[in-house]
mmCIF file of C-alpha atoms and ligand atoms in Angstrom:
data_model
loop_
_atom_site.group_PDB
_atom_site.id
_atom_site.type_symbol
_atom_site.label_atom_id
_atom_site.label_comp_id
_atom_site.label_asym_id
_atom_site.label_seq_id
_atom_site.Cartn_x
_atom_site.Cartn_y
_atom_site.Cartn_z
ATOM 1 C CA MET A 1055 -48.650 11.976 -9.126
ATOM 2 C CA ASP A 1056 -46.980 14.568 -11.367
ATOM 3 C CA GLU A 1057 -43.562 16.196 -10.917
ATOM 4 C CA PHE A 1058 -44.835 19.113 -8.839
ATOM 5 C CA GLU A 1059 -47.018 16.953 -6.617
ATOM 6 C CA LEU A 1060 -43.974 14.701 -6.021
ATOM 7 C CA ILE A 1061 -41.784 17.666 -5.021
ATOM 8 C CA ARG A 1062 -44.515 19.077 -2.777
ATOM 9 C CA ARG A 1063 -45.301 15.780 -1.092
ATOM 10 C CA TYR A 1064 -41.815 14.367 -0.498
ATOM 11 C CA PHE A 1065 -39.311 17.183 -0.624
ATOM 12 C CA THR A 1066 -40.931 20.401 0.586
ATOM 13 C CA ARG A 1067 -40.304 21.254 4.235
ATOM 14 C CA SER A 1068 -39.986 24.659 5.821
ATOM 15 C CA ALA A 1069 -36.445 26.015 5.640
ATOM 16 C CA ASN A 1070 -35.167 27.898 8.674
ATOM 17 C CA LYS A 1071 -31.659 28.980 7.814
ATOM 18 C CA VAL A 1072 -32.173 30.663 4.424
ATOM 19 C CA SER A 1073 -34.060 33.711 3.090
ATOM 20 C CA LEU A 1074 -36.039 31.706 0.538
ATOM 21 C CA GLY A 1075 -36.433 27.945 0.125
ATOM 22 C CA ILE A 1076 -38.218 25.691 -2.398
ATOM 23 C CA GLY A 1077 -40.802 27.069 -4.819
ATOM 24 C CA ASP A 1078 -39.236 29.890 -6.790
ATOM 25 C CA ASP A 1079 -36.659 29.852 -9.591
ATOM 26 C CA CYS A 1080 -33.812 30.180 -7.093
ATOM 27 C CA ALA A 1081 -33.385 29.809 -3.380
ATOM 28 C CA LEU A 1082 -31.753 32.712 -1.550
ATOM 29 C CA LEU A 1083 -28.952 32.228 0.982
ATOM 30 C CA SER A 1084 -27.754 34.857 3.410
ATOM 31 C CA PRO A 1085 -24.524 33.676 5.041
ATOM 32 C CA ARG A 1086 -23.545 35.485 8.256
ATOM 33 C CA SER A 1087 -21.191 38.410 7.751
ATOM 34 C CA GLY A 1088 -17.563 37.450 8.287
ATOM 35 C CA TYR A 1089 -18.216 33.935 6.959
ATOM 36 C CA GLU A 1090 -17.371 32.291 3.643
ATOM 37 C CA LEU A 1091 -19.716 29.955 1.807
ATOM 38 C CA ALA A 1092 -18.297 26.401 1.448
ATOM 39 C CA VAL A 1093 -19.877 24.582 -1.518
ATOM 40 C CA SER A 1094 -19.570 20.941 -2.579
ATOM 41 C CA THR A 1095 -21.376 18.485 -4.881
ATOM 42 C CA ASP A 1096 -21.489 14.706 -4.687
ATOM 43 C CA MET A 1097 -23.389 12.408 -7.000
ATOM 44 C CA LEU A 1098 -24.514 8.839 -6.239
ATOM 45 C CA VAL A 1099 -25.213 6.683 -9.292
ATOM 46 C CA ALA A 1100 -27.175 3.422 -9.073
ATOM 47 C CA GLY A 1101 -25.013 0.414 -9.943
ATOM 48 C CA ARG A 1102 -21.874 2.477 -9.435
ATOM 49 C CA HIS A 1103 -22.088 3.848 -5.886
ATOM 50 C CA PHE A 1104 -24.881 1.646 -4.566
ATOM 51 C CA PHE A 1105 -26.883 -1.429 -5.501
ATOM 52 C CA PRO A 1106 -30.238 -0.454 -7.103
ATOM 53 C CA ASP A 1107 -32.111 -2.460 -4.439
ATOM 54 C CA THR A 1108 -30.440 -0.638 -1.498
ATOM 55 C CA ASP A 1109 -32.807 0.190 1.372
ATOM 56 C CA PRO A 1110 -34.175 3.594 0.240
ATOM 57 C CA GLU A 1111 -34.169 5.039 3.751
ATOM 58 C CA ALA A 1112 -30.458 4.283 4.194
ATOM 59 C CA LEU A 1113 -29.831 5.689 0.701
ATOM 60 C CA GLY A 1114 -31.581 8.946 1.631
ATOM 61 C CA TRP A 1115 -29.367 9.238 4.700
ATOM 62 C CA LYS A 1116 -26.172 8.479 2.790
ATOM 63 C CA THR A 1117 -26.960 10.819 -0.125
ATOM 64 C CA LEU A 1118 -26.798 13.756 2.265
ATOM 65 C CA ALA A 1119 -24.224 12.310 4.691
ATOM 66 C CA VAL A 1120 -21.465 12.057 2.060
ATOM 67 C CA ASN A 1121 -21.980 15.723 1.209
ATOM 68 C CA LEU A 1122 -21.998 16.774 4.868
ATOM 69 C CA SER A 1123 -18.728 14.882 5.196
ATOM 70 C CA ASP A 1124 -17.160 17.262 2.650
ATOM 71 C CA LEU A 1125 -18.233 20.231 4.770
ATOM 72 C CA ALA A 1126 -16.779 18.525 7.858
ATOM 73 C CA ALA A 1127 -13.482 18.106 6.020
ATOM 74 C CA MET A 1128 -13.188 21.903 5.602
ATOM 75 C CA GLY A 1129 -14.274 22.730 9.147
ATOM 76 C CA ALA A 1130 -17.530 24.176 7.783
ATOM 77 C CA GLU A 1131 -20.944 24.267 9.433
ATOM 78 C CA PRO A 1132 -23.942 22.976 7.418
ATOM 79 C CA LEU A 1133 -26.404 25.544 6.078
ATOM 80 C CA ALA A 1134 -28.484 24.167 3.207
ATOM 81 C CA PHE A 1135 -28.521 21.777 0.247
ATOM 82 C CA THR A 1136 -30.170 21.168 -3.113
ATOM 83 C CA LEU A 1137 -31.177 17.763 -4.485
ATOM 84 C CA ALA A 1138 -31.131 16.815 -8.171
ATOM 85 C CA LEU A 1139 -32.989 13.576 -8.609
ATOM 86 C CA ALA A 1140 -33.411 11.289 -11.640
ATOM 87 C CA LEU A 1141 -35.951 8.524 -11.007
ATOM 88 C CA PRO A 1142 -37.035 5.701 -13.315
ATOM 89 C CA GLU A 1143 -40.590 5.979 -11.865
ATOM 90 C CA ALA A 1144 -42.499 7.763 -9.110
ATOM 91 C CA ASN A 1145 -42.649 4.838 -6.674
ATOM 92 C CA GLU A 1146 -44.451 6.167 -3.595
ATOM 93 C CA ASP A 1147 -43.086 3.586 -1.180
ATOM 94 C CA TRP A 1148 -39.505 4.272 -2.341
ATOM 95 C CA LEU A 1149 -39.965 8.069 -2.223
ATOM 96 C CA GLU A 1150 -41.519 7.926 1.235
ATOM 97 C CA LYS A 1151 -38.570 5.963 2.644
ATOM 98 C CA PHE A 1152 -35.887 7.843 0.730
ATOM 99 C CA SER A 1153 -37.173 11.250 1.849
ATOM 100 C CA ARG A 1154 -37.509 10.015 5.439
ATOM 101 C CA GLY A 1155 -33.834 8.983 5.510
ATOM 102 C CA LEU A 1156 -32.776 12.198 3.788
ATOM 103 C CA PHE A 1157 -34.637 14.462 6.241
ATOM 104 C CA THR A 1158 -33.517 12.437 9.282
ATOM 105 C CA CYS A 1159 -29.944 13.219 8.274
ATOM 106 C CA ALA A 1160 -30.831 16.850 7.405
ATOM 107 C CA GLU A 1161 -32.501 17.457 10.766
ATOM 108 C CA ALA A 1162 -29.694 15.779 12.707
ATOM 109 C CA HIS A 1163 -27.280 18.276 11.145
ATOM 110 C CA ASN A 1164 -29.545 21.326 10.963
ATOM 111 C CA CYS A 1165 -29.322 21.626 7.177
ATOM 112 C CA ASP A 1166 -32.255 22.853 5.015
ATOM 113 C CA LEU A 1167 -33.333 21.388 1.662
ATOM 114 C CA ILE A 1168 -33.794 24.557 -0.418
ATOM 115 C CA GLY A 1169 -34.321 23.365 -3.979
ATOM 116 C CA GLY A 1170 -33.388 20.902 -6.659
ATOM 117 C CA ASP A 1171 -34.510 19.332 -9.885
ATOM 118 C CA THR A 1172 -36.599 16.252 -10.599
ATOM 119 C CA THR A 1173 -36.539 14.299 -13.845
ATOM 120 C CA ARG A 1174 -37.297 10.825 -15.151
ATOM 121 C CA GLY A 1175 -34.205 8.741 -15.873
ATOM 122 C CA PRO A 1176 -31.861 6.062 -14.515
ATOM 123 C CA LEU A 1177 -31.677 6.405 -10.702
ATOM 124 C CA ASN A 1178 -29.195 9.152 -9.881
ATOM 125 C CA LEU A 1179 -28.941 11.279 -6.750
ATOM 126 C CA CYS A 1180 -26.989 14.495 -6.702
ATOM 127 C CA VAL A 1181 -26.696 16.874 -3.766
ATOM 128 C CA THR A 1182 -25.036 20.286 -3.733
ATOM 129 C CA ILE A 1183 -24.356 21.418 -0.211
ATOM 130 C CA PHE A 1184 -23.648 24.850 1.259
ATOM 131 C CA GLY A 1185 -21.910 25.503 4.547
ATOM 132 C CA GLU A 1186 -20.459 28.440 6.425
ATOM 133 C CA VAL A 1187 -16.934 28.843 7.683
ATOM 134 C CA PRO A 1188 -15.384 31.931 9.319
ATOM 135 C CA GLN A 1189 -13.439 33.960 6.747
ATOM 136 C CA GLY A 1190 -9.984 32.473 6.116
ATOM 137 C CA ARG A 1191 -10.386 29.598 8.596
ATOM 138 C CA ALA A 1192 -11.390 26.738 6.292
ATOM 139 C CA ILE A 1193 -9.003 23.775 6.628
ATOM 140 C CA LEU A 1194 -7.482 23.065 3.199
ATOM 141 C CA ARG A 1195 -5.561 20.076 1.866
ATOM 142 C CA SER A 1196 -2.528 22.250 1.242
ATOM 143 C CA GLY A 1197 -1.553 23.201 4.794
ATOM 144 C CA ALA A 1198 0.401 20.125 6.008
ATOM 145 C CA ARG A 1199 3.921 20.963 7.231
ATOM 146 C CA ILE A 1200 6.992 18.797 7.840
ATOM 147 C CA SER A 1201 6.831 16.909 11.168
ATOM 148 C CA ASP A 1202 3.094 17.565 11.641
ATOM 149 C CA GLU A 1203 1.314 14.597 13.211
ATOM 150 C CA VAL A 1204 -1.209 12.697 11.083
ATOM 151 C CA TRP A 1205 -4.536 11.684 12.618
ATOM 152 C CA VAL A 1206 -7.726 9.875 11.630
ATOM 153 C CA SER A 1207 -11.161 9.835 13.270
ATOM 154 C CA GLY A 1208 -13.232 6.753 14.145
ATOM 155 C CA THR A 1209 -12.178 3.371 12.770
ATOM 156 C CA LEU A 1210 -11.215 2.498 9.196
ATOM 157 C CA GLY A 1211 -12.248 -0.295 6.862
ATOM 158 C CA ASP A 1212 -15.677 -1.222 8.214
ATOM 159 C CA ALA A 1213 -17.573 0.147 5.199
ATOM 160 C CA ALA A 1214 -15.239 -1.679 2.794
ATOM 161 C CA LEU A 1215 -15.912 -4.835 4.757
ATOM 162 C CA GLY A 1216 -19.663 -4.248 4.398
ATOM 163 C CA LEU A 1217 -19.279 -3.820 0.633
ATOM 164 C CA ARG A 1218 -17.187 -7.009 0.324
ATOM 165 C CA MET A 1219 -19.883 -8.839 2.242
ATOM 166 C CA LEU A 1220 -22.656 -7.610 -0.102
ATOM 167 C CA GLN A 1221 -20.498 -8.556 -3.101
ATOM 168 C CA GLY A 1222 -20.022 -12.039 -1.658
ATOM 169 C CA PHE A 1223 -16.223 -11.690 -1.364
ATOM 170 C CA THR A 1224 -16.179 -11.932 2.425
ATOM 171 C CA VAL A 1225 -18.334 -13.985 4.760
ATOM 172 C CA ILE A 1226 -19.027 -12.623 8.241
ATOM 173 C CA ASP A 1227 -20.398 -15.185 10.687
ATOM 174 C CA LYS A 1228 -21.983 -13.232 13.495
ATOM 175 C CA ALA A 1229 -25.164 -11.221 12.837
ATOM 176 C CA THR A 1230 -23.978 -8.299 15.007
ATOM 177 C CA ASP A 1231 -20.714 -8.049 13.024
ATOM 178 C CA CYS A 1232 -22.666 -8.132 9.731
ATOM 179 C CA ALA A 1233 -24.974 -5.387 10.957
ATOM 180 C CA ALA A 1234 -22.046 -3.207 12.059
ATOM 181 C CA ALA A 1235 -20.314 -3.547 8.675
ATOM 182 C CA LEU A 1236 -23.540 -2.748 6.793
ATOM 183 C CA HIS A 1237 -24.208 0.205 9.061
ATOM 184 C CA ALA A 1238 -20.754 1.611 8.343
ATOM 185 C CA LEU A 1239 -21.359 1.266 4.586
ATOM 186 C CA GLN A 1240 -24.922 2.579 4.463
ATOM 187 C CA ARG A 1241 -25.161 5.065 7.332
ATOM 188 C CA PRO A 1242 -21.868 6.942 7.604
ATOM 189 C CA THR A 1243 -21.797 9.655 10.280
ATOM 190 C CA PRO A 1244 -20.417 12.937 8.970
ATOM 191 C CA ARG A 1245 -17.865 14.277 11.481
ATOM 192 C CA ILE A 1246 -19.201 17.834 11.489
ATOM 193 C CA ALA A 1247 -18.558 18.671 15.154
ATOM 194 C CA LEU A 1248 -15.002 17.378 14.995
ATOM 195 C CA GLY A 1249 -14.275 19.275 11.771
ATOM 196 C CA MET A 1250 -15.460 22.538 13.326
ATOM 197 C CA ALA A 1251 -13.559 21.874 16.565
ATOM 198 C CA LEU A 1252 -10.346 21.441 14.571
ATOM 199 C CA ARG A 1253 -10.401 25.001 13.143
ATOM 200 C CA GLY A 1254 -7.189 26.692 14.168
ATOM 201 C CA ILE A 1255 -5.674 23.323 15.167
ATOM 202 C CA ALA A 1256 -5.514 21.135 12.034
ATOM 203 C CA THR A 1257 -3.181 22.338 9.283
ATOM 204 C CA ALA A 1258 -4.671 20.149 6.510
ATOM 205 C CA MET A 1259 -7.732 17.908 6.365
ATOM 206 C CA LEU A 1260 -9.936 15.808 4.084
ATOM 207 C CA ASP A 1261 -12.566 13.148 4.423
ATOM 208 C CA ILE A 1262 -11.665 9.589 3.464
ATOM 209 C CA SER A 1263 -14.015 8.408 0.718
ATOM 210 C CA ASP A 1264 -11.725 6.404 -1.579
ATOM 211 C CA GLY A 1265 -9.405 4.724 0.938
ATOM 212 C CA LEU A 1266 -6.794 6.183 3.313
ATOM 213 C CA LEU A 1267 -3.735 5.817 1.059
ATOM 214 C CA GLY A 1268 -5.338 7.341 -2.021
ATOM 215 C CA ASP A 1269 -6.920 10.203 -0.118
ATOM 216 C CA LEU A 1270 -3.844 10.943 1.991
ATOM 217 C CA ASP A 1271 -1.971 11.246 -1.280
ATOM 218 C CA HIS A 1272 -4.127 14.297 -2.096
ATOM 219 C CA ILE A 1273 -2.830 16.028 1.055
ATOM 220 C CA LEU A 1274 0.747 15.096 0.096
ATOM 221 C CA SER A 1275 0.407 16.537 -3.426
ATOM 222 C CA ALA A 1276 -1.381 19.688 -2.299
ATOM 223 C CA SER A 1277 1.080 20.310 0.560
ATOM 224 C CA GLU A 1278 4.183 19.060 -1.317
ATOM 225 C CA VAL A 1279 5.241 16.784 1.537
ATOM 226 C CA GLY A 1280 5.532 13.067 2.318
ATOM 227 C CA VAL A 1281 4.237 10.882 5.123
ATOM 228 C CA VAL A 1282 5.182 7.945 7.315
ATOM 229 C CA ILE A 1283 2.234 5.818 8.460
ATOM 230 C CA GLN A 1284 2.499 3.373 11.339
ATOM 231 C CA VAL A 1285 0.398 0.475 10.101
ATOM 232 C CA ASP A 1286 -0.123 -1.047 13.548
ATOM 233 C CA ALA A 1287 -1.545 2.227 14.848
ATOM 234 C CA LEU A 1288 -4.465 2.280 12.380
ATOM 235 C CA PRO A 1289 -7.753 2.254 14.331
ATOM 236 C CA LEU A 1290 -9.791 -0.886 13.583
ATOM 237 C CA SER A 1291 -13.178 -2.154 14.703
ATOM 238 C CA ALA A 1292 -13.101 -5.140 17.064
ATOM 239 C CA TYR A 1293 -14.117 -7.426 14.206
ATOM 240 C CA LEU A 1294 -11.440 -6.314 11.734
ATOM 241 C CA THR A 1295 -8.772 -6.649 14.439
ATOM 242 C CA THR A 1296 -9.387 -10.414 14.461
ATOM 243 C CA GLN A 1297 -9.158 -10.812 10.657
ATOM 244 C CA ALA A 1298 -6.305 -11.995 8.441
ATOM 245 C CA GLU A 1299 -3.648 -9.390 7.636
ATOM 246 C CA ALA A 1300 -4.437 -9.107 3.908
ATOM 247 C CA LEU A 1301 -8.154 -8.413 4.472
ATOM 248 C CA ARG A 1302 -7.367 -6.013 7.289
ATOM 249 C CA LEU A 1303 -4.904 -3.991 5.206
ATOM 250 C CA GLN A 1304 -7.077 -4.058 2.097
ATOM 251 C CA CYS A 1305 -10.047 -2.650 4.023
ATOM 252 C CA THR A 1306 -8.223 -0.082 6.158
ATOM 253 C CA LEU A 1307 -5.644 1.233 3.679
ATOM 254 C CA ALA A 1308 -7.535 1.030 0.402
ATOM 255 C CA GLY A 1309 -11.202 0.444 1.288
ATOM 256 C CA GLY A 1310 -13.620 3.208 0.292
ATOM 257 C CA ASP A 1311 -16.630 4.848 1.924
ATOM 258 C CA ASP A 1312 -15.146 5.424 5.403
ATOM 259 C CA TYR A 1313 -16.154 9.094 5.597
ATOM 260 C CA GLU A 1314 -13.774 9.568 8.495
ATOM 261 C CA LEU A 1315 -11.568 12.657 8.718
ATOM 262 C CA CYS A 1316 -7.831 12.476 8.087
ATOM 263 C CA PHE A 1317 -5.923 15.551 9.215
ATOM 264 C CA THR A 1318 -2.529 16.906 10.157
ATOM 265 C CA ALA A 1319 -1.617 19.110 13.117
ATOM 266 C CA PRO A 1320 1.646 20.305 14.667
ATOM 267 C CA ALA A 1321 2.955 18.061 17.462
ATOM 268 C CA SER A 1322 2.629 21.076 19.772
ATOM 269 C CA MET A 1323 -1.164 20.812 19.233
ATOM 270 C CA HIS A 1324 -1.362 17.148 20.322
ATOM 271 C CA THR A 1325 -3.341 17.912 23.492
ATOM 272 C CA GLN A 1326 -5.645 20.372 21.691
ATOM 273 C CA VAL A 1327 -6.447 17.680 19.101
ATOM 274 C CA GLU A 1328 -7.377 15.253 21.867
ATOM 275 C CA LEU A 1329 -9.488 17.910 23.546
ATOM 276 C CA ALA A 1330 -11.318 18.720 20.286
ATOM 277 C CA ALA A 1331 -12.033 15.004 19.868
ATOM 278 C CA ARG A 1332 -13.333 14.652 23.413
ATOM 279 C CA GLN A 1333 -15.550 17.726 23.043
ATOM 280 C CA SER A 1334 -17.084 16.375 19.842
ATOM 281 C CA GLY A 1335 -17.435 12.840 21.191
ATOM 282 C CA ILE A 1336 -15.397 11.271 18.385
ATOM 283 C CA LYS A 1337 -12.318 9.147 18.837
ATOM 284 C CA VAL A 1338 -9.154 10.221 17.002
ATOM 285 C CA THR A 1339 -5.936 8.244 16.531
ATOM 286 C CA HIS A 1340 -2.427 9.475 15.821
ATOM 287 C CA ILE A 1341 -1.195 7.305 12.910
ATOM 288 C CA GLY A 1342 2.007 8.915 11.629
ATOM 289 C CA HIS A 1343 3.826 12.097 10.697
ATOM 290 C CA ILE A 1344 4.588 14.347 7.744
ATOM 291 C CA THR A 1345 8.051 14.185 6.163
ATOM 292 C CA ALA A 1346 10.066 16.191 3.635
ATOM 293 C CA VAL A 1347 10.548 13.340 1.146
ATOM 294 C CA SER A 1348 7.487 13.248 -1.071
ATOM 295 C CA THR A 1349 6.685 9.579 -0.557
ATOM 296 C CA LEU A 1350 4.155 7.605 1.413
ATOM 297 C CA ALA A 1351 5.979 5.115 3.642
ATOM 298 C CA LEU A 1352 4.375 2.356 5.707
ATOM 299 C CA VAL A 1353 6.326 1.317 8.800
ATOM 300 C CA ASN A 1354 5.903 -1.144 11.655
ATOM 301 C CA ASP A 1355 6.198 -0.509 15.396
ATOM 302 C CA ASN A 1356 10.005 -0.113 15.329
ATOM 303 C CA GLY A 1357 9.974 2.236 12.366
ATOM 304 C CA ALA A 1358 11.239 -0.403 9.920
ATOM 305 C CA PRO A 1359 9.514 -0.602 6.498
ATOM 306 C CA TYR A 1360 6.284 -2.575 6.784
ATOM 307 C CA ALA A 1361 6.406 -5.706 4.624
ATOM 308 C CA LEU A 1362 3.086 -5.880 2.773
ATOM 309 C CA PRO A 1363 1.873 -9.371 1.835
ATOM 310 C CA ALA A 1364 3.254 -10.090 -1.652
ATOM 311 C CA ASP A 1365 -0.140 -10.726 -3.313
ATOM 312 C CA LEU A 1366 -1.746 -7.579 -1.958
ATOM 313 C CA GLU A 1367 -2.458 -4.828 -4.471
ATOM 314 C CA LEU A 1368 -3.590 -1.694 -2.662
ATOM 315 C CA LYS A 1369 -5.440 0.702 -4.905
ATOM 316 C CA ALA A 1370 -7.674 3.645 -4.171
ATOM 317 C CA TYR A 1371 -10.926 3.757 -6.110
ATOM 318 C CA ASN A 1372 -10.623 5.795 -9.299
ATOM 319 C CA HIS A 1373 -13.513 5.928 -11.789
ATOM 320 C CA PHE A 1374 -11.354 6.472 -14.858
ATOM 321 C CA ALA A 1375 -8.311 4.421 -13.874
ATOM 322 C CA ARG A 1376 -6.875 2.457 -16.806
HETATM 323 P P1 LIG B 1336 -37.468 25.370 -12.724
HETATM 324 O O1 LIG B 1336 -38.225 24.763 -13.868
HETATM 325 O O2 LIG B 1336 -37.657 26.833 -12.556
HETATM 326 O O3 LIG B 1336 -36.045 24.923 -12.674
HETATM 327 P P2 LIG B 1336 -38.663 23.288 -11.242
HETATM 328 O O4 LIG B 1336 -40.031 23.245 -11.807
HETATM 329 O O5 LIG B 1336 -37.651 22.324 -11.700
HETATM 330 O O6 LIG B 1336 -38.137 24.783 -11.387
HETATM 331 O O7 LIG B 1336 -38.770 23.161 -9.650
HETATM 332 C C1 LIG B 1336 -39.728 23.884 -8.903
HETATM 333 C C2 LIG B 1336 -39.205 24.166 -7.519
HETATM 334 O O8 LIG B 1336 -39.018 22.912 -6.853
HETATM 335 C C3 LIG B 1336 -37.846 24.867 -7.511
HETATM 336 O O9 LIG B 1336 -37.833 25.735 -6.404
HETATM 337 C C4 LIG B 1336 -36.883 23.734 -7.332
HETATM 338 O O10 LIG B 1336 -35.705 24.174 -6.670
HETATM 339 C C5 LIG B 1336 -37.667 22.759 -6.460
HETATM 340 N N1 LIG B 1336 -37.299 21.337 -6.649
HETATM 341 C C6 LIG B 1336 -37.363 20.604 -7.795
HETATM 342 N N2 LIG B 1336 -36.981 19.327 -7.568
HETATM 343 C C7 LIG B 1336 -36.664 19.238 -6.253
HETATM 344 C C8 LIG B 1336 -36.194 18.204 -5.418
HETATM 345 N N3 LIG B 1336 -35.944 16.955 -5.862
HETATM 346 N N4 LIG B 1336 -35.980 18.498 -4.122
HETATM 347 C C9 LIG B 1336 -36.178 19.742 -3.661
HETATM 348 N N5 LIG B 1336 -36.642 20.747 -4.375
HETATM 349 C C10 LIG B 1336 -36.878 20.521 -5.672
HETATM 350 MG MG1 LIG B 1337 -35.954 22.590 -12.941
#
């Protein structure tokens, strides 16, 4: 199987939402008038973002899902994506499963594969995604205002738990709990419908990929504000709720790969936020509020500073941290 046969067999499907898909030197996009194109790239590197023996079908899903999550975080609607692929070999079984997972995710979110590049090399998966958002209505990181409420979608920390389990750092007894943690790590659900429903409601938003504290910090810097987070309000899965405090905090505050949305909205929009969540079928939780002092403060139920366990070092993932 040569390069072109591989592309034809595993990655060529009809594209519905673009003027021209795979097969020429470029694809052609025609966004609706009055819309802006939202563009994002995310790369997954074997041994860095996933174990080389990861189930290829789950990997196909996740490769696209993490990119869709970036569109969700802007309030954008998926349009199309390209796939740059480096493969050590043309393994038919792997390609069959990988492309199945990729297209399952693509079809679930009505997003066309419109091109890419295929080369031999260490396993590396890179998607560039294109979405549409009405002119001027994208939700940026820079819009948070003092006294806005801070919200997150879904539950936090389950993916980090799954990773710890695969690394052998954490043992989970029950098979159903193991499966849930693995699912969170390998099959994140991009919160597209929620992101779109929050246009005109959320003032700032991002998706949580490197841990809540680290990612929230990006909103604080971009908006030049601070935040108070109520630690006991953080939404946890049933399993994490029962775990020791240090593990719980590590996973929810600094665990990566959640792909949940974190956003701010004025308190006057509280009911609209809940309505948007109900309409998109995704739970949201109010976890704190924006402040004028440019710090990130953790508090307990009574508003007193939350005493973190002394041996706990919370750090967001950073590839070039020293
Ligand atoms: P070029 O040499 O002009 O860059 P290629 O020979 O690399 O084109 O690719 C041929 C066509 O197949 C192009 O339309 C390209 O976008 C598409 N393509 C290549 N690799 C992939 C892939 N992994 N997934 C989807 N489309 C691909
Ligand atoms: Mg090429």
